[in-house]
Amino acid sequence: PRKLLNISLISKRKYDATVSTGPERLDWAQGGKDKVIYSDSGDVFRIPLLSGDTLLFVDNDCTCESIVDHNFAGYYEVFHAVGIFSTYWEDYGYSLVNLDSGKTIFYGMNDFHISQDTSWMISMGFDVYSEGTEFSMARIHSNQVPESPIYFYFTHWGINGKLKWVDPQTFIVPVIYPKREFREEKGENKYVQVRLVEENGKTNSN
């Protein structure tokens, strides 16, 4: 059966009471420096792979539309992969790169949030043009490789806090409606629950 998303509003009390227990990335201070060796020398960002090859990310430091900048953005032990945050002229992205093969195994707009049982992962980011939030959600196989992601979108709603996993099929996140002029925040936070279900209405168990 097809996978669908059941979206509903929840209370602030439920959001505050939920403790997200999914594995998180290690930043440099938390231990990423013990897992990943990399060098950032000028315009070239280097990551040595277990194969003996070196993965290169080349910056383009200019004040023009071809500007590119790459930065280390954490280590994910569950994937043995490193996050690379890249910024462009009018865009940005977050790549998850396997340290064995050097292949990009997932790409999203921002940091990844992994469910408690490491079966799902999600990335989300604010779209400055539409003033909405884009989500990329992917199933993780036992071989620690994500499937092609499911994409969905909150039109006009911007994320205004931390995403929390409730269980392996459900996450909650605070949102706010941004005012169109200068993207000012308008109104109070609302709290949204997103649950993955099968087309027959049952909770997805795969």
Short mmCIF file of the C-alpha atoms (twelve columns), coordinates in Angstrom:
data_MODEL
# 
_entry.id   MODEL 
# 
loop_
_atom_site.group_PDB 
_atom_site.id 
_atom_site.type_symbol 
_atom_site.label_atom_id 
_atom_site.label_alt_id 
_atom_site.label_comp_id 
_atom_site.label_asym_id 
_atom_site.label_seq_id 
_atom_site.Cartn_x 
_atom_site.Cartn_y 
_atom_site.Cartn_z 
_atom_site.pdbx_PDB_model_num 
ATOM 1   C CA . PRO A 1   0.000  0.000  0.000  1 
ATOM 2   C CA . ARG A 2   0.973  3.586  -0.557 1 
ATOM 3   C CA . LYS A 3   2.437  5.597  2.304  1 
ATOM 4   C CA . LEU A 4   0.487  8.701  3.294  1 
ATOM 5   C CA . LEU A 5   1.013  11.472 5.816  1 
ATOM 6   C CA . ASN A 6   -1.576 12.157 8.502  1 
ATOM 7   C CA . ILE A 7   -1.139 15.766 9.677  1 
ATOM 8   C CA . SER A 8   -2.853 17.224 12.736 1 
ATOM 9   C CA . LEU A 9   -2.440 19.968 15.323 1 
ATOM 10  C CA . ILE A 10  -1.365 19.105 18.866 1 
ATOM 11  C CA . SER A 11  -1.004 21.078 22.079 1 
ATOM 12  C CA . LYS A 12  2.100  22.882 23.285 1 
ATOM 13  C CA . ARG A 13  1.919  20.691 26.391 1 
ATOM 14  C CA . LYS A 14  2.337  17.530 24.319 1 
ATOM 15  C CA . TYR A 15  5.215  19.068 22.385 1 
ATOM 16  C CA . ASP A 16  7.022  20.190 25.553 1 
ATOM 17  C CA . ALA A 17  6.510  16.801 27.221 1 
ATOM 18  C CA . THR A 18  7.974  14.844 24.294 1 
ATOM 19  C CA . VAL A 19  11.625 13.847 24.596 1 
ATOM 20  C CA . SER A 20  13.179 13.022 21.236 1 
ATOM 21  C CA . THR A 21  15.531 10.065 21.580 1 
ATOM 22  C CA . GLY A 22  16.714 9.543  18.007 1 
ATOM 23  C CA . PRO A 23  20.465 9.415  17.342 1 
ATOM 24  C CA . GLU A 24  21.889 12.833 16.563 1 
ATOM 25  C CA . ARG A 25  24.984 13.903 14.748 1 
ATOM 26  C CA . LEU A 26  28.254 14.561 16.520 1 
ATOM 27  C CA . ASP A 27  29.582 18.037 15.945 1 
ATOM 28  C CA . TRP A 28  33.298 18.727 16.133 1 
ATOM 29  C CA . ALA A 29  33.355 19.446 19.872 1 
ATOM 30  C CA . GLN A 30  31.116 16.476 20.784 1 
ATOM 31  C CA . GLY A 31  33.405 13.918 19.208 1 
ATOM 32  C CA . GLY A 32  33.268 14.424 15.478 1 
ATOM 33  C CA . LYS A 33  36.979 15.200 15.595 1 
ATOM 34  C CA . ASP A 34  37.583 11.651 16.850 1 
ATOM 35  C CA . LYS A 35  35.640 10.078 13.973 1 
ATOM 36  C CA . VAL A 36  36.513 12.191 10.939 1 
ATOM 37  C CA . ILE A 37  39.789 13.540 9.658  1 
ATOM 38  C CA . TYR A 38  39.442 16.498 7.369  1 
ATOM 39  C CA . SER A 39  41.341 19.606 6.371  1 
ATOM 40  C CA . ASP A 40  39.965 22.940 5.297  1 
ATOM 41  C CA . SER A 41  42.747 24.772 3.550  1 
ATOM 42  C CA . GLY A 42  41.594 27.883 1.781  1 
ATOM 43  C CA . ASP A 43  39.254 27.027 -1.049 1 
ATOM 44  C CA . VAL A 44  39.496 23.208 -0.840 1 
ATOM 45  C CA . PHE A 45  37.752 21.030 1.738  1 
ATOM 46  C CA . ARG A 46  39.327 17.524 1.935  1 
ATOM 47  C CA . ILE A 47  38.014 14.334 3.529  1 
ATOM 48  C CA . PRO A 48  40.145 11.149 3.297  1 
ATOM 49  C CA . LEU A 49  38.107 7.974  2.678  1 
ATOM 50  C CA . LEU A 50  38.759 4.438  3.941  1 
ATOM 51  C CA . SER A 51  39.467 3.403  0.347  1 
ATOM 52  C CA . GLY A 52  42.535 5.629  0.381  1 
ATOM 53  C CA . ASP A 53  40.988 8.196  -1.947 1 
ATOM 54  C CA . THR A 54  40.356 11.782 -0.908 1 
ATOM 55  C CA . LEU A 55  37.019 13.513 -1.331 1 
ATOM 56  C CA . LEU A 56  37.348 17.138 -2.423 1 
ATOM 57  C CA . PHE A 57  34.851 19.977 -2.124 1 
ATOM 58  C CA . VAL A 58  36.076 23.071 -3.926 1 
ATOM 59  C CA . ASP A 59  34.839 26.506 -2.830 1 
ATOM 60  C CA . ASN A 60  34.412 29.444 -5.140 1 
ATOM 61  C CA . ASP A 61  34.985 32.537 -3.030 1 
ATOM 62  C CA . CYS A 62  33.540 35.443 -4.941 1 
ATOM 63  C CA . THR A 63  30.794 38.049 -4.690 1 
ATOM 64  C CA . CYS A 64  28.961 36.718 -7.725 1 
ATOM 65  C CA . GLU A 65  26.273 34.172 -8.569 1 
ATOM 66  C CA . SER A 66  28.794 31.316 -8.797 1 
ATOM 67  C CA . ILE A 67  29.833 31.569 -5.133 1 
ATOM 68  C CA . VAL A 68  30.078 28.206 -3.316 1 
ATOM 69  C CA . ASP A 69  31.159 27.478 0.253  1 
ATOM 70  C CA . HIS A 70  31.421 24.056 1.954  1 
ATOM 71  C CA . ASN A 71  31.637 23.335 5.692  1 
ATOM 72  C CA . PHE A 72  31.861 20.296 7.955  1 
ATOM 73  C CA . ALA A 73  28.453 19.816 9.580  1 
ATOM 74  C CA . GLY A 74  28.705 16.747 11.788 1 
ATOM 75  C CA . TYR A 75  29.347 13.024 11.866 1 
ATOM 76  C CA . TYR A 76  26.528 10.428 11.784 1 
ATOM 77  C CA . GLU A 77  27.731 7.186  13.333 1 
ATOM 78  C CA . VAL A 78  24.673 5.211  12.208 1 
ATOM 79  C CA . PHE A 79  25.688 5.814  8.572  1 
ATOM 80  C CA . HIS A 80  29.445 6.214  9.061  1 
ATOM 81  C CA . ALA A 81  28.888 9.406  7.118  1 
ATOM 82  C CA . VAL A 82  29.702 13.071 7.355  1 
ATOM 83  C CA . GLY A 83  27.371 16.004 6.813  1 
ATOM 84  C CA . ILE A 84  28.512 18.758 4.458  1 
ATOM 85  C CA . PHE A 85  26.638 22.061 4.529  1 
ATOM 86  C CA . SER A 86  26.980 23.974 1.240  1 
ATOM 87  C CA . THR A 87  25.863 27.528 0.560  1 
ATOM 88  C CA . TYR A 88  25.342 29.083 -2.855 1 
ATOM 89  C CA . TRP A 89  24.269 32.457 -4.227 1 
ATOM 90  C CA . GLU A 90  20.566 32.003 -3.441 1 
ATOM 91  C CA . ASP A 91  20.412 28.477 -2.110 1 
ATOM 92  C CA . TYR A 92  21.869 26.031 0.389  1 
ATOM 93  C CA . GLY A 93  21.941 22.272 0.934  1 
ATOM 94  C CA . TYR A 94  23.079 19.525 3.269  1 
ATOM 95  C CA . SER A 95  24.791 16.420 1.869  1 
ATOM 96  C CA . LEU A 96  25.276 13.163 3.742  1 
ATOM 97  C CA . VAL A 97  28.454 11.544 2.415  1 
ATOM 98  C CA . ASN A 98  29.495 7.966  3.200  1 
ATOM 99  C CA . LEU A 99  33.105 7.786  4.405  1 
ATOM 100 C CA . ASP A 100 33.711 4.347  2.877  1 
ATOM 101 C CA . SER A 101 32.601 5.056  -0.683 1 
ATOM 102 C CA . GLY A 102 32.554 8.863  -0.842 1 
ATOM 103 C CA . LYS A 103 29.035 8.708  -2.308 1 
ATOM 104 C CA . THR A 104 26.314 11.151 -1.337 1 
ATOM 105 C CA . ILE A 105 23.631 8.904  0.175  1 
ATOM 106 C CA . PHE A 106 21.113 11.633 0.988  1 
ATOM 107 C CA . TYR A 107 20.607 15.306 0.226  1 
ATOM 108 C CA . GLY A 108 18.337 17.746 2.035  1 
ATOM 109 C CA . MET A 109 17.961 21.409 2.787  1 
ATOM 110 C CA . ASN A 110 19.308 21.176 6.319  1 
ATOM 111 C CA . ASP A 111 20.433 18.940 9.172  1 
ATOM 112 C CA . PHE A 112 18.990 15.412 9.423  1 
ATOM 113 C CA . HIS A 113 16.792 14.054 12.203 1 
ATOM 114 C CA . ILE A 114 16.833 10.261 12.638 1 
ATOM 115 C CA . SER A 115 14.040 8.245  14.277 1 
ATOM 116 C CA . GLN A 116 14.614 6.254  17.478 1 
ATOM 117 C CA . ASP A 117 14.901 2.901  15.687 1 
ATOM 118 C CA . THR A 118 17.000 4.447  12.862 1 
ATOM 119 C CA . SER A 119 14.370 3.401  10.303 1 
ATOM 120 C CA . TRP A 120 13.524 6.922  9.055  1 
ATOM 121 C CA . MET A 121 15.326 10.198 8.586  1 
ATOM 122 C CA . ILE A 122 14.093 13.654 7.746  1 
ATOM 123 C CA . SER A 123 15.566 16.978 6.649  1 
ATOM 124 C CA . MET A 124 13.684 20.272 6.526  1 
ATOM 125 C CA . GLY A 125 14.420 23.805 5.424  1 
ATOM 126 C CA . PHE A 126 12.716 27.149 4.912  1 
ATOM 127 C CA . ASP A 127 12.146 28.298 1.333  1 
ATOM 128 C CA . VAL A 128 12.752 32.054 1.180  1 
ATOM 129 C CA . TYR A 129 10.804 32.402 -2.070 1 
ATOM 130 C CA . SER A 130 7.526  30.741 -1.103 1 
ATOM 131 C CA . GLU A 131 7.928  31.347 2.648  1 
ATOM 132 C CA . GLY A 132 7.107  27.717 3.359  1 
ATOM 133 C CA . THR A 133 9.000  24.691 4.647  1 
ATOM 134 C CA . GLU A 134 10.210 21.770 2.544  1 
ATOM 135 C CA . PHE A 135 10.639 18.297 4.048  1 
ATOM 136 C CA . SER A 136 12.661 15.362 2.711  1 
ATOM 137 C CA . MET A 137 11.813 12.093 4.469  1 
ATOM 138 C CA . ALA A 138 13.459 8.750  3.678  1 
ATOM 139 C CA . ARG A 139 13.258 5.141  4.869  1 
ATOM 140 C CA . ILE A 140 16.595 3.730  6.063  1 
ATOM 141 C CA . HIS A 141 17.370 0.140  5.072  1 
ATOM 142 C CA . SER A 142 19.221 -2.371 7.233  1 
ATOM 143 C CA . ASN A 143 22.327 -1.703 5.156  1 
ATOM 144 C CA . GLN A 144 22.174 1.896  6.418  1 
ATOM 145 C CA . VAL A 145 21.355 3.351  3.005  1 
ATOM 146 C CA . PRO A 146 18.322 5.671  2.723  1 
ATOM 147 C CA . GLU A 147 15.681 5.149  0.039  1 
ATOM 148 C CA . SER A 148 14.767 7.878  -2.397 1 
ATOM 149 C CA . PRO A 149 13.076 10.504 -0.230 1 
ATOM 150 C CA . ILE A 150 9.437  11.471 0.071  1 
ATOM 151 C CA . TYR A 151 9.024  15.230 -0.387 1 
ATOM 152 C CA . PHE A 152 6.260  17.304 1.133  1 
ATOM 153 C CA . TYR A 153 5.721  20.947 1.853  1 
ATOM 154 C CA . PHE A 154 4.144  23.276 4.427  1 
ATOM 155 C CA . THR A 155 2.897  26.217 2.368  1 
ATOM 156 C CA . HIS A 156 3.397  29.543 4.209  1 
ATOM 157 C CA . TRP A 157 4.368  27.790 7.443  1 
ATOM 158 C CA . GLY A 158 7.902  28.238 8.735  1 
ATOM 159 C CA . ILE A 159 9.566  25.984 11.291 1 
ATOM 160 C CA . ASN A 160 10.015 27.752 14.604 1 
ATOM 161 C CA . GLY A 161 11.693 25.193 16.835 1 
ATOM 162 C CA . LYS A 162 13.127 21.697 17.124 1 
ATOM 163 C CA . LEU A 163 11.694 18.677 15.346 1 
ATOM 164 C CA . LYS A 164 11.012 15.793 17.759 1 
ATOM 165 C CA . TRP A 165 10.339 12.143 16.984 1 
ATOM 166 C CA . VAL A 166 7.424  10.725 19.010 1 
ATOM 167 C CA . ASP A 167 7.873  7.170  17.694 1 
ATOM 168 C CA . PRO A 168 9.427  5.654  14.544 1 
ATOM 169 C CA . GLN A 169 6.457  6.784  12.394 1 
ATOM 170 C CA . THR A 170 5.569  10.107 14.015 1 
ATOM 171 C CA . PHE A 171 7.250  13.449 14.518 1 
ATOM 172 C CA . ILE A 172 6.108  16.817 15.861 1 
ATOM 173 C CA . VAL A 173 7.362  20.305 15.101 1 
ATOM 174 C CA . PRO A 174 6.410  23.900 15.971 1 
ATOM 175 C CA . VAL A 175 5.452  26.175 13.070 1 
ATOM 176 C CA . ILE A 176 4.604  29.840 12.632 1 
ATOM 177 C CA . TYR A 177 3.069  31.902 9.837  1 
ATOM 178 C CA . PRO A 178 5.646  34.401 8.519  1 
ATOM 179 C CA . LYS A 179 4.514  37.846 7.431  1 
ATOM 180 C CA . ARG A 180 5.327  38.314 3.773  1 
ATOM 181 C CA . GLU A 181 7.111  41.655 4.171  1 
ATOM 182 C CA . PHE A 182 10.647 41.051 5.450  1 
ATOM 183 C CA . ARG A 183 9.635  37.530 6.630  1 
ATOM 184 C CA . GLU A 184 8.606  38.780 10.053 1 
ATOM 185 C CA . GLU A 185 6.992  36.284 12.394 1 
ATOM 186 C CA . LYS A 186 3.273  36.771 12.803 1 
ATOM 187 C CA . GLY A 187 0.946  35.124 15.289 1 
ATOM 188 C CA . GLU A 188 1.545  32.399 17.831 1 
ATOM 189 C CA . ASN A 189 3.295  29.089 17.429 1 
ATOM 190 C CA . LYS A 190 1.203  26.109 16.417 1 
ATOM 191 C CA . TYR A 191 2.350  22.537 16.936 1 
ATOM 192 C CA . VAL A 192 1.985  20.036 14.121 1 
ATOM 193 C CA . GLN A 193 2.100  16.255 14.322 1 
ATOM 194 C CA . VAL A 194 2.991  14.314 11.166 1 
ATOM 195 C CA . ARG A 195 2.354  10.565 11.177 1 
ATOM 196 C CA . LEU A 196 3.248  8.099  8.437  1 
ATOM 197 C CA . VAL A 197 0.309  5.783  7.643  1 
ATOM 198 C CA . GLU A 198 -0.651 3.295  4.955  1 
ATOM 199 C CA . GLU A 199 -3.393 4.102  2.487  1 
ATOM 200 C CA . ASN A 200 -5.858 1.984  4.495  1 
ATOM 201 C CA . GLY A 201 -5.312 4.237  7.499  1 
ATOM 202 C CA . LYS A 202 -3.090 1.871  9.477  1 
ATOM 203 C CA . THR A 203 0.221  3.009  10.908 1 
ATOM 204 C CA . ASN A 204 3.076  2.097  8.607  1 
ATOM 205 C CA . SER A 205 5.086  -0.772 10.067 1 
ATOM 206 C CA . ASN A 206 7.761  -1.146 7.393  1 
# 
